[in-house]
PDB file of C-alpha atoms in Angstrom:
ATOM      1  CA  MET A 385       0.000   0.000   0.000  1.00 87.00           C
ATOM      2  CA  ILE A 386       2.935   2.341   0.676  1.00 89.00           C
ATOM      3  CA  LEU A 387       4.250   1.777  -2.856  1.00 89.00           C
ATOM      4  CA  TYR A 388       0.775   2.275  -4.324  1.00 87.00           C
ATOM      5  CA  GLY A 389       0.590   5.557  -2.414  1.00 86.00           C
ATOM      6  CA  ILE A 390       3.984   6.723  -3.689  1.00 87.00           C
ATOM      7  CA  SER A 391       2.957   5.820  -7.220  1.00 86.00           C
ATOM      8  CA  SER A 392      -0.257   7.823  -6.801  1.00 82.00           C
ATOM      9  CA  VAL A 393       1.701  10.896  -5.673  1.00 84.00           C
ATOM     10  CA  TYR A 394       4.105  10.521  -8.602  1.00 82.00           C
ATOM     11  CA  SER A 395       1.105  10.215 -10.916  1.00 77.00           C
ATOM     12  CA  ILE A 396       0.070  13.741  -9.944  1.00 73.00           C
ATOM     13  CA  PHE A 397       3.450  14.906 -11.239  1.00 73.00           C
ATOM     14  CA  LEU A 398       2.842  13.066 -14.513  1.00 70.00           C
ATOM     15  CA  TRP A 399      -0.619  14.639 -14.894  1.00 63.00           C
ATOM     16  CA  ARG A 400       0.763  18.140 -14.326  1.00 62.00           C
ATOM     17  CA  LYS A 401       3.414  17.541 -16.971  1.00 61.00           C
ATOM     18  CA  GLY A 402       0.830  16.316 -19.456  1.00 57.00           C
ATOM     19  CA  PHE A 403       2.402  12.821 -19.502  1.00 55.00           C
ATOM     20  CA  ARG A 404       5.462  14.167 -21.267  1.00 53.00           C
ATOM     21  CA  GLU A 405       7.728  12.778 -18.525  1.00 54.00           C
ATOM     22  CA  ASP A 406       9.061   9.228 -18.490  1.00 55.00           C
ATOM     23  CA  ASN A 407       6.653   6.692 -16.954  1.00 70.00           C
ATOM     24  CA  ARG A 408       9.345   4.077 -16.316  1.00 77.00           C
ATOM     25  CA  LEU A 409       9.654   4.988 -12.619  1.00 82.00           C
ATOM     26  CA  ASN A 410       5.919   4.601 -12.127  1.00 81.00           C
ATOM     27  CA  TYR A 411       6.042   1.202 -13.822  1.00 85.00           C
ATOM     28  CA  ILE A 412       8.828   0.113 -11.453  1.00 88.00           C
ATOM     29  CA  LEU A 413       6.841   1.319  -8.437  1.00 88.00           C
ATOM     30  CA  LEU A 414       3.780  -0.651  -9.525  1.00 89.00           C
ATOM     31  CA  LEU A 415       5.940  -3.682 -10.285  1.00 90.00           C
ATOM     32  CA  GLY A 416       7.288  -3.580  -6.734  1.00 91.00           C
ATOM     33  CA  SER A 417       3.758  -3.117  -5.395  1.00 90.00           C
ATOM     34  CA  ALA A 418       2.548  -6.095  -7.416  1.00 89.00           C
ATOM     35  CA  LEU A 419       5.320  -8.320  -6.039  1.00 93.00           C
ATOM     36  CA  PHE A 420       4.362  -7.548  -2.438  1.00 93.00           C
ATOM     37  CA  HIS A 421       0.674  -7.822  -3.345  1.00 90.00           C
ATOM     38  CA  THR A 422       1.236 -11.275  -4.863  1.00 89.00           C
ATOM     39  CA  MET A 423       3.267 -12.434  -1.875  1.00 90.00           C
ATOM     40  CA  ALA A 424       0.474 -11.313   0.464  1.00 88.00           C
ATOM     41  CA  LEU A 425      -2.233 -13.185  -1.475  1.00 84.00           C
ATOM     42  CA  VAL A 426      -0.136 -16.352  -1.795  1.00 84.00           C
ATOM     43  CA  SER A 427       0.819 -16.270   1.885  1.00 86.00           C
ATOM     44  CA  ARG A 428      -2.799 -15.760   2.915  1.00 82.00           C
ATOM     45  CA  GLY A 429      -3.987 -18.566   0.646  1.00 76.00           C
ATOM     46  CA  PHE A 430      -1.487 -21.045   2.101  1.00 77.00           C
ATOM     47  CA  SER A 431      -2.237 -19.957   5.675  1.00 77.00           C
ATOM     48  CA  PHE A 432      -5.963 -20.701   5.235  1.00 71.00           C
ATOM     49  CA  SER A 433      -5.455 -23.572   2.741  1.00 68.00           C
ATOM     50  CA  ARG A 434      -7.937 -22.083   0.251  1.00 63.00           C
ATOM     51  CA  CYS A 435      -8.332 -19.549  -2.518  1.00 63.00           C
ATOM     52  CA  PRO A 436      -8.125 -16.134  -0.777  1.00 63.00           C
ATOM     53  CA  VAL A 437     -11.435 -14.724  -2.019  1.00 62.00           C
ATOM     54  CA  ASN A 438     -13.733 -15.611   0.859  1.00 64.00           C
ATOM     55  CA  ASN A 439     -14.721 -12.202   2.226  1.00 68.00           C
ATOM     56  CA  LEU A 440     -14.945  -8.567   1.168  1.00 69.00           C
ATOM     57  CA  TYR A 441     -11.372  -7.696   2.124  1.00 79.00           C
ATOM     58  CA  GLU A 442      -9.995 -10.601   0.104  1.00 77.00           C
ATOM     59  CA  ALA A 443     -12.290  -9.853  -2.849  1.00 74.00           C
ATOM     60  CA  MET A 444     -11.137  -6.227  -3.046  1.00 77.00           C
ATOM     61  CA  ALA A 445      -7.507  -7.294  -2.681  1.00 82.00           C
ATOM     62  CA  PHE A 446      -7.934  -9.785  -5.520  1.00 79.00           C
ATOM     63  CA  ILE A 447      -9.612  -7.218  -7.789  1.00 77.00           C
ATOM     64  CA  GLY A 448      -6.704  -4.844  -7.188  1.00 83.00           C
ATOM     65  CA  TRP A 449      -4.241  -7.598  -8.000  1.00 84.00           C
ATOM     66  CA  THR A 450      -5.967  -8.397 -11.312  1.00 79.00           C
ATOM     67  CA  ILE A 451      -5.798  -4.700 -12.275  1.00 81.00           C
ATOM     68  CA  VAL A 452      -2.106  -4.261 -11.484  1.00 85.00           C
ATOM     69  CA  ALA A 453      -1.180  -7.604 -13.073  1.00 81.00           C
ATOM     70  CA  SER A 454      -2.989  -6.661 -16.273  1.00 76.00           C
ATOM     71  CA  TYR A 455      -1.296  -3.249 -16.278  1.00 80.00           C
ATOM     72  CA  LEU A 456       2.172  -4.796 -15.937  1.00 83.00           C
ATOM     73  CA  VAL A 457       1.540  -6.825 -19.093  1.00 79.00           C
ATOM     74  CA  ILE A 458       0.119  -3.872 -21.038  1.00 73.00           C
ATOM     75  CA  GLY A 459       2.863  -1.583 -19.676  1.00 75.00           C
ATOM     76  CA  LEU A 460       5.535  -3.616 -21.421  1.00 77.00           C
ATOM     77  CA  TRP A 461       4.586  -1.473 -24.415  1.00 72.00           C
ATOM     78  CA  SER A 462       6.087   1.913 -23.562  1.00 70.00           C
ATOM     79  CA  ARG A 463       3.362   3.864 -25.377  1.00 65.00           C
ATOM     80  CA  LEU A 464       0.772   2.508 -22.916  1.00 66.00           C
ATOM     81  CA  ARG A 465       2.950   2.694 -19.804  1.00 72.00           C
ATOM     82  CA  PHE A 466       1.330   5.950 -18.725  1.00 69.00           C
ATOM     83  CA  LEU A 467      -1.765   3.859 -17.912  1.00 71.00           C
ATOM     84  CA  GLY A 468      -0.192   3.413 -14.492  1.00 76.00           C
ATOM     85  CA  ALA A 469      -0.757   7.108 -13.711  1.00 75.00           C
ATOM     86  CA  PHE A 470      -4.484   6.380 -13.844  1.00 74.00           C
ATOM     87  CA  ALA A 471      -4.311   2.890 -12.356  1.00 78.00           C
ATOM     88  CA  SER A 472      -2.296   3.708  -9.222  1.00 81.00           C
ATOM     89  CA  PRO A 473      -4.906   6.038  -7.609  1.00 78.00           C
ATOM     90  CA  VAL A 474      -7.587   3.386  -8.241  1.00 76.00           C
ATOM     91  CA  LEU A 475      -5.375   0.700  -6.694  1.00 83.00           C
ATOM     92  CA  PHE A 476      -4.505   2.904  -3.729  1.00 83.00           C
ATOM     93  CA  GLY A 477      -8.137   3.860  -3.132  1.00 78.00           C
ATOM     94  CA  THR A 478      -9.488   0.312  -3.309  1.00 76.00           C
ATOM     95  CA  GLY A 479      -6.624  -0.899  -1.122  1.00 81.00           C
ATOM     96  CA  ILE A 480      -7.376   1.673   1.567  1.00 79.00           C
ATOM     97  CA  PHE A 481     -11.050   0.736   1.396  1.00 74.00           C
ATOM     98  CA  ALA A 482     -10.208  -2.968   1.746  1.00 75.00           C
ATOM     99  CA  LEU A 483      -8.259  -2.234   4.938  1.00 77.00           C
ATOM    100  CA  MET A 484     -11.316  -0.768   6.653  1.00 71.00           C
ATOM    101  CA  PRO A 485     -12.055  -2.542   9.965  1.00 64.00           C
ATOM    102  CA  GLY A 486     -14.783  -5.157   9.808  1.00 63.00           C
ATOM    103  CA  LEU A 487     -14.265  -6.239   6.201  1.00 64.00           C
ATOM    104  CA  ASP A 488     -11.883  -9.108   6.961  1.00 66.00           C
ATOM    105  CA  VAL A 489     -14.496 -11.349   8.578  1.00 65.00           C
ATOM    106  CA  HIS A 490     -14.260 -15.151   8.495  1.00 60.00           C
ATOM    107  CA  SER A 491     -17.408 -17.227   8.506  1.00 54.00           C
ATOM    108  CA  ALA A 492     -17.642 -20.671  10.044  1.00 48.00           C
ATOM    109  CA  GLN A 493     -18.177 -22.157   6.593  1.00 49.00           C
ATOM    110  CA  PRO A 494     -16.210 -20.250   3.921  1.00 48.00           C
ATOM    111  CA  ALA A 495     -18.181 -19.615   0.771  1.00 47.00           C
ATOM    112  CA  PHE A 496     -15.311 -20.283  -1.614  1.00 45.00           C
ATOM    113  CA  VAL A 497     -13.431 -23.371  -0.559  1.00 46.00           C
ATOM    114  CA  ASN A 498     -13.633 -26.041  -3.233  1.00 52.00           C
ATOM    115  CA  GLY A 499     -12.409 -25.966  -6.784  1.00 57.00           C
ATOM    116  CA  TRP A 500     -15.619 -25.047  -8.612  1.00 67.00           C
ATOM    117  CA  THR A 501     -16.653 -22.244  -6.291  1.00 69.00           C
ATOM    118  CA  SER A 502     -13.098 -20.881  -6.233  1.00 66.00           C
ATOM    119  CA  LEU A 503     -13.057 -20.904 -10.042  1.00 72.00           C
ATOM    120  CA  HIS A 504     -16.472 -19.218 -10.089  1.00 76.00           C
ATOM    121  CA  ALA A 505     -15.261 -16.446  -7.777  1.00 73.00           C
ATOM    122  CA  THR A 506     -11.933 -16.048  -9.578  1.00 71.00           C
ATOM    123  CA  LEU A 507     -13.536 -15.639 -13.011  1.00 79.00           C
ATOM    124  CA  ILE A 508     -15.952 -13.008 -11.740  1.00 81.00           C
ATOM    125  CA  LEU A 509     -13.224 -11.066  -9.921  1.00 74.00           C
ATOM    126  CA  LEU A 510     -11.007 -11.210 -13.016  1.00 76.00           C
ATOM    127  CA  SER A 511     -13.880  -9.733 -15.002  1.00 83.00           C
ATOM    128  CA  TYR A 512     -14.023  -6.842 -12.527  1.00 82.00           C
ATOM    129  CA  GLY A 513     -10.308  -6.329 -13.102  1.00 76.00           C
ATOM    130  CA  ALA A 514     -10.904  -6.069 -16.840  1.00 80.00           C
ATOM    131  CA  PHE A 515     -13.767  -3.638 -16.247  1.00 86.00           C
ATOM    132  CA  GLY A 516     -11.458  -1.609 -14.009  1.00 80.00           C
ATOM    133  CA  LEU A 517      -8.819  -1.326 -16.731  1.00 78.00           C
ATOM    134  CA  ALA A 518     -11.521  -0.393 -19.231  1.00 85.00           C
ATOM    135  CA  SER A 519     -12.659   2.417 -16.932  1.00 85.00           C
ATOM    136  CA  ILE A 520      -9.063   3.652 -16.680  1.00 80.00           C
ATOM    137  CA  ALA A 521      -8.872   3.677 -20.472  1.00 80.00           C
ATOM    138  CA  GLY A 522     -12.148   5.618 -20.391  1.00 85.00           C
ATOM    139  CA  LEU A 523     -10.595   8.239 -18.111  1.00 81.00           C
ATOM    140  CA  MET A 524      -7.660   8.502 -20.482  1.00 78.00           C
ATOM    141  CA  TYR A 525     -10.077   8.954 -23.393  1.00 82.00           C
ATOM    142  CA  LEU A 526     -11.918  11.759 -21.612  1.00 82.00           C
ATOM    143  CA  THR A 527      -8.616  13.429 -20.696  1.00 76.00           C
ATOM    144  CA  GLN A 528      -7.311  13.307 -24.250  1.00 74.00           C
ATOM    145  CA  GLU A 529     -10.616  14.520 -25.643  1.00 75.00           C
ATOM    146  CA  HIS A 530     -10.517  17.478 -23.242  1.00 67.00           C
ATOM    147  CA  ASN A 531      -6.959  18.276 -24.339  1.00 66.00           C
ATOM    148  CA  LEU A 532      -7.967  18.162 -27.993  1.00 67.00           C
ATOM    149  CA  LYS A 533     -10.826  20.584 -27.368  1.00 65.00           C
ATOM    150  CA  PHE A 534      -9.140  23.095 -25.090  1.00 59.00           C
ATOM    151  CA  ASP A 535      -5.370  22.623 -25.377  1.00 57.00           C
ATOM    152  CA  LYS A 536      -4.399  21.207 -28.753  1.00 55.00           C
ATOM    153  CA  LEU A 537      -0.664  21.727 -28.201  1.00 49.00           C
ATOM    154  CA  ARG A 538      -0.797  19.739 -24.980  1.00 51.00           C
ATOM    155  CA  ALA A 539      -2.688  16.957 -26.752  1.00 47.00           C
ATOM    156  CA  VAL A 540      -0.033  16.786 -29.479  1.00 45.00           C
ATOM    157  CA  LEU A 541       2.859  16.701 -26.993  1.00 46.00           C
ATOM    158  CA  SER A 542       1.149  14.258 -24.665  1.00 52.00           C
ATOM    159  CA  LEU A 543       2.195  10.598 -24.639  1.00 50.00           C
ATOM    160  CA  LEU A 544      -1.435   9.515 -24.512  1.00 55.00           C
ATOM    161  CA  PRO A 545      -2.425   7.405 -27.527  1.00 57.00           C
ATOM    162  CA  PRO A 546      -5.046   8.591 -30.037  1.00 66.00           C
ATOM    163  CA  ILE A 547      -8.609   8.547 -28.754  1.00 69.00           C
ATOM    164  CA  GLN A 548      -9.546   6.050 -31.482  1.00 72.00           C
ATOM    165  CA  ARG A 549      -7.085   3.552 -30.011  1.00 72.00           C
ATOM    166  CA  LEU A 550      -8.333   4.245 -26.498  1.00 76.00           C
ATOM    167  CA  GLU A 551     -11.906   3.577 -27.553  1.00 81.00           C
ATOM    168  CA  LEU A 552     -10.843   0.297 -29.160  1.00 80.00           C
ATOM    169  CA  THR A 553      -8.984  -0.631 -25.959  1.00 77.00           C
ATOM    170  CA  MET A 554     -12.080   0.113 -23.868  1.00 83.00           C
ATOM    171  CA  ASN A 555     -14.236  -2.041 -26.118  1.00 85.00           C
ATOM    172  CA  ARG A 556     -11.857  -5.015 -26.090  1.00 82.00           C
ATOM    173  CA  LEU A 557     -11.388  -4.900 -22.314  1.00 82.00           C
ATOM    174  CA  LEU A 558     -15.154  -4.770 -21.833  1.00 89.00           C
ATOM    175  CA  ILE A 559     -15.592  -7.776 -24.112  1.00 89.00           C
ATOM    176  CA  VAL A 560     -12.974  -9.764 -22.183  1.00 84.00           C
ATOM    177  CA  GLY A 561     -14.540  -8.784 -18.860  1.00 86.00           C
ATOM    178  CA  PHE A 562     -18.054  -9.561 -20.092  1.00 91.00           C
ATOM    179  CA  VAL A 563     -17.019 -13.030 -21.305  1.00 90.00           C
ATOM    180  CA  LEU A 564     -15.341 -13.818 -17.967  1.00 87.00           C
ATOM    181  CA  LEU A 565     -18.367 -12.545 -16.036  1.00 90.00           C
ATOM    182  CA  THR A 566     -20.748 -14.581 -18.204  1.00 92.00           C
ATOM    183  CA  ILE A 567     -18.792 -17.802 -17.695  1.00 90.00           C
ATOM    184  CA  GLY A 568     -18.603 -17.164 -13.950  1.00 87.00           C
ATOM    185  CA  LEU A 569     -22.337 -16.503 -13.679  1.00 88.00           C
ATOM    186  CA  LEU A 570     -23.205 -19.576 -15.774  1.00 89.00           C
ATOM    187  CA  MET A 571     -21.498 -21.693 -13.120  1.00 84.00           C
ATOM    188  CA  ALA A 572     -23.766 -20.273 -10.397  1.00 82.00           C
ATOM    189  CA  PRO A 573     -26.898 -22.454 -10.973  1.00 81.00           C
ATOM    190  CA  ARG A 574     -24.906 -25.655 -10.561  1.00 81.00           C
ATOM    191  CA  LEU A 575     -23.263 -24.376  -7.374  1.00 78.00           C
ATOM    192  CA  MET A 576     -26.638 -23.242  -6.025  1.00 77.00           C
ATOM    193  CA  LYS A 577     -28.135 -26.674  -6.742  1.00 76.00           C
ATOM    194  CA  GLU A 578     -25.339 -28.395  -4.841  1.00 72.00           C
ATOM    195  CA  ALA A 579     -25.538 -26.063  -1.845  1.00 67.00           C
ATOM    196  CA  TYR A 580     -29.262 -25.252  -1.575  1.00 69.00           C
ATOM    197  CA  GLY A 581     -31.089 -27.705  -3.829  1.00 73.00           C
ATOM    198  CA  VAL A 582     -32.351 -24.960  -6.160  1.00 74.00           C
ATOM    199  CA  TYR A 583     -30.936 -23.393  -9.318  1.00 75.00           C
ATOM    200  CA  PHE A 584     -31.836 -19.826  -8.363  1.00 73.00           C
ATOM    201  CA  LYS A 585     -32.337 -17.972  -5.128  1.00 75.00           C
ATOM    202  CA  SER A 586     -33.589 -14.425  -4.687  1.00 77.00           C
ATOM    203  CA  ASP A 587     -30.399 -13.202  -3.044  1.00 79.00           C
ATOM    204  CA  PRO A 588     -29.264  -9.516  -3.143  1.00 82.00           C
ATOM    205  CA  LYS A 589     -25.787 -10.357  -4.455  1.00 83.00           C
ATOM    206  CA  ILE A 590     -27.137 -12.657  -7.165  1.00 85.00           C
ATOM    207  CA  ILE A 591     -29.645 -10.059  -8.367  1.00 89.00           C
ATOM    208  CA  TRP A 592     -26.912  -7.395  -8.249  1.00 89.00           C
ATOM    209  CA  SER A 593     -24.586  -9.594 -10.333  1.00 89.00           C
ATOM    210  CA  ILE A 594     -27.298 -10.089 -12.972  1.00 90.00           C
ATOM    211  CA  PHE A 595     -27.827  -6.320 -13.057  1.00 93.00           C
ATOM    212  CA  VAL A 596     -24.076  -5.720 -13.557  1.00 92.00           C
ATOM    213  CA  TRP A 597     -24.071  -8.297 -16.357  1.00 92.00           C
ATOM    214  CA  ALA A 598     -27.030  -6.550 -18.032  1.00 93.00           C
ATOM    215  CA  LEU A 599     -25.350  -3.154 -17.561  1.00 92.00           C
ATOM    216  CA  TYR A 600     -22.213  -4.164 -19.444  1.00 92.00           C
ATOM    217  CA  LEU A 601     -24.221  -6.018 -22.069  1.00 93.00           C
ATOM    218  CA  THR A 602     -26.133  -2.773 -22.680  1.00 91.00           C
ATOM    219  CA  LEU A 603     -22.876  -0.824 -23.070  1.00 89.00           C
ATOM    220  CA  LEU A 604     -21.541  -3.295 -25.639  1.00 90.00           C
ATOM    221  CA  VAL A 605     -24.827  -3.471 -27.547  1.00 89.00           C
ATOM    222  CA  MET A 606     -25.178   0.315 -27.640  1.00 86.00           C
ATOM    223  CA  ARG A 607     -21.696   0.703 -29.063  1.00 80.00           C
ATOM    224  CA  ARG A 608     -21.942  -2.166 -31.556  1.00 77.00           C
ATOM    225  CA  TRP A 609     -25.427  -1.688 -32.975  1.00 76.00           C
ATOM    226  CA  PHE A 610     -26.422   1.860 -32.065  1.00 69.00           C
ATOM    227  CA  ALA A 611     -23.088   3.620 -32.679  1.00 68.00           C
ATOM    228  CA  GLN A 612     -23.012   5.012 -29.124  1.00 70.00           C
ATOM    229  CA  GLY A 613     -19.241   5.296 -28.929  1.00 69.00           C
ATOM    230  CA  GLY A 614     -16.842   8.068 -28.108  1.00 76.00           C
ATOM    231  CA  ARG A 615     -17.525  10.253 -25.092  1.00 79.00           C
ATOM    232  CA  ARG A 616     -20.778   8.508 -24.118  1.00 86.00           C
ATOM    233  CA  PHE A 617     -19.126   5.109 -24.254  1.00 87.00           C
ATOM    234  CA  ALA A 618     -16.218   6.374 -22.132  1.00 88.00           C
ATOM    235  CA  TRP A 619     -18.545   7.838 -19.503  1.00 90.00           C
ATOM    236  CA  GLY A 620     -20.574   4.611 -19.482  1.00 89.00           C
ATOM    237  CA  THR A 621     -17.416   2.560 -18.935  1.00 91.00           C
ATOM    238  CA  VAL A 622     -16.236   4.780 -16.090  1.00 89.00           C
ATOM    239  CA  GLY A 623     -19.700   4.946 -14.547  1.00 90.00           C
ATOM    240  CA  GLY A 624     -20.201   1.187 -14.787  1.00 89.00           C
ATOM    241  CA  PHE A 625     -17.052   0.349 -12.859  1.00 87.00           C
ATOM    242  CA  SER A 626     -17.713   3.149 -10.352  1.00 87.00           C
ATOM    243  CA  PHE A 627     -21.079   1.534  -9.676  1.00 89.00           C
ATOM    244  CA  VAL A 628     -19.396  -1.852  -9.138  1.00 85.00           C
ATOM    245  CA  LEU A 629     -16.869  -0.392  -6.694  1.00 77.00           C
ATOM    246  CA  LEU A 630     -19.430   1.609  -4.727  1.00 81.00           C
ATOM    247  CA  THR A 631     -22.080  -1.106  -4.405  1.00 84.00           C
ATOM    248  CA  PHE A 632     -20.128  -4.393  -4.383  1.00 76.00           C
ATOM    249  CA  TRP A 633     -19.403  -4.332  -0.654  1.00 72.00           C
ATOM    250  CA  GLY A 634     -22.958  -3.486   0.359  1.00 75.00           C
ATOM    251  CA  PHE A 635     -24.642  -6.241  -1.625  1.00 77.00           C
ATOM    252  CA  ASN A 636     -21.951  -8.704  -0.604  1.00 72.00           C
ATOM    253  CA  LEU A 637     -22.686  -8.006   3.068  1.00 72.00           C
ATOM    254  CA  LEU A 638     -26.438  -8.361   2.465  1.00 74.00           C
ATOM    255  CA  SER A 639     -26.016 -11.717   0.730  1.00 72.00           C
ATOM    256  CA  THR A 640     -26.915 -14.811   2.745  1.00 69.00           C
ATOM    257  CA  VAL A 641     -25.418 -16.997   0.026  1.00 67.00           C
ATOM    258  CA  HIS A 642     -21.982 -15.387   0.185  1.00 61.00           C
ATOM    259  CA  ASN A 643     -22.125 -14.894   3.972  1.00 56.00           C
ATOM    260  CA  PRO A 644     -23.595 -18.165   5.319  1.00 54.00           C
TER     261      PRO A 644
END
């Protein structure tokens, strides 16, 4: 968390310079953060002998890890390395939220202990990571569009990629996240049948998950068949992930399925 915080502070410097400064230092900071983050998740998993996605703290920690891991792969291409300036504040904010007292609660019967349920949870959390990166690309799109409208020289000198490429990146990340979320949700009826004897249960978290799935499906459909791209698509991407971050914890706590 300390390294995520330092990276966030350095990101402010990059923003003020219009991303004309080298992003290599920020990449190194996030790489170091990711190493400690990975060690923490692995250590926790071995200590409890299960996949570490059993409660809200672990879920938020895993979402953050999927975001930083994806960034480290994308950041190998220097032209997209500045993505870290947008990713680090998100990682720092979600990390601070995850450390709030009361979130790291262990139930008598963990919800995600066997292979299928762990895979179900992992796929869904990975989809949230993809949605998070898409929202970061959306912020970059909105920033570049603002520069093009009000400061054309800054837009030309900036290391941000063209807005057309950013929109394509948003779309592809949303597709990847939507596919992962769909596969994860399709596993739910079987798991519900094994645990409760029914294929569907009117649970707040389940209904919320279906709503999130429908939300991202709407975004993709609107862009593909109704030409709702550009600024609207970027705002929808940012708003969609903001909704996930702000409501995930509440519905997770209300769920009797995920908190037996």
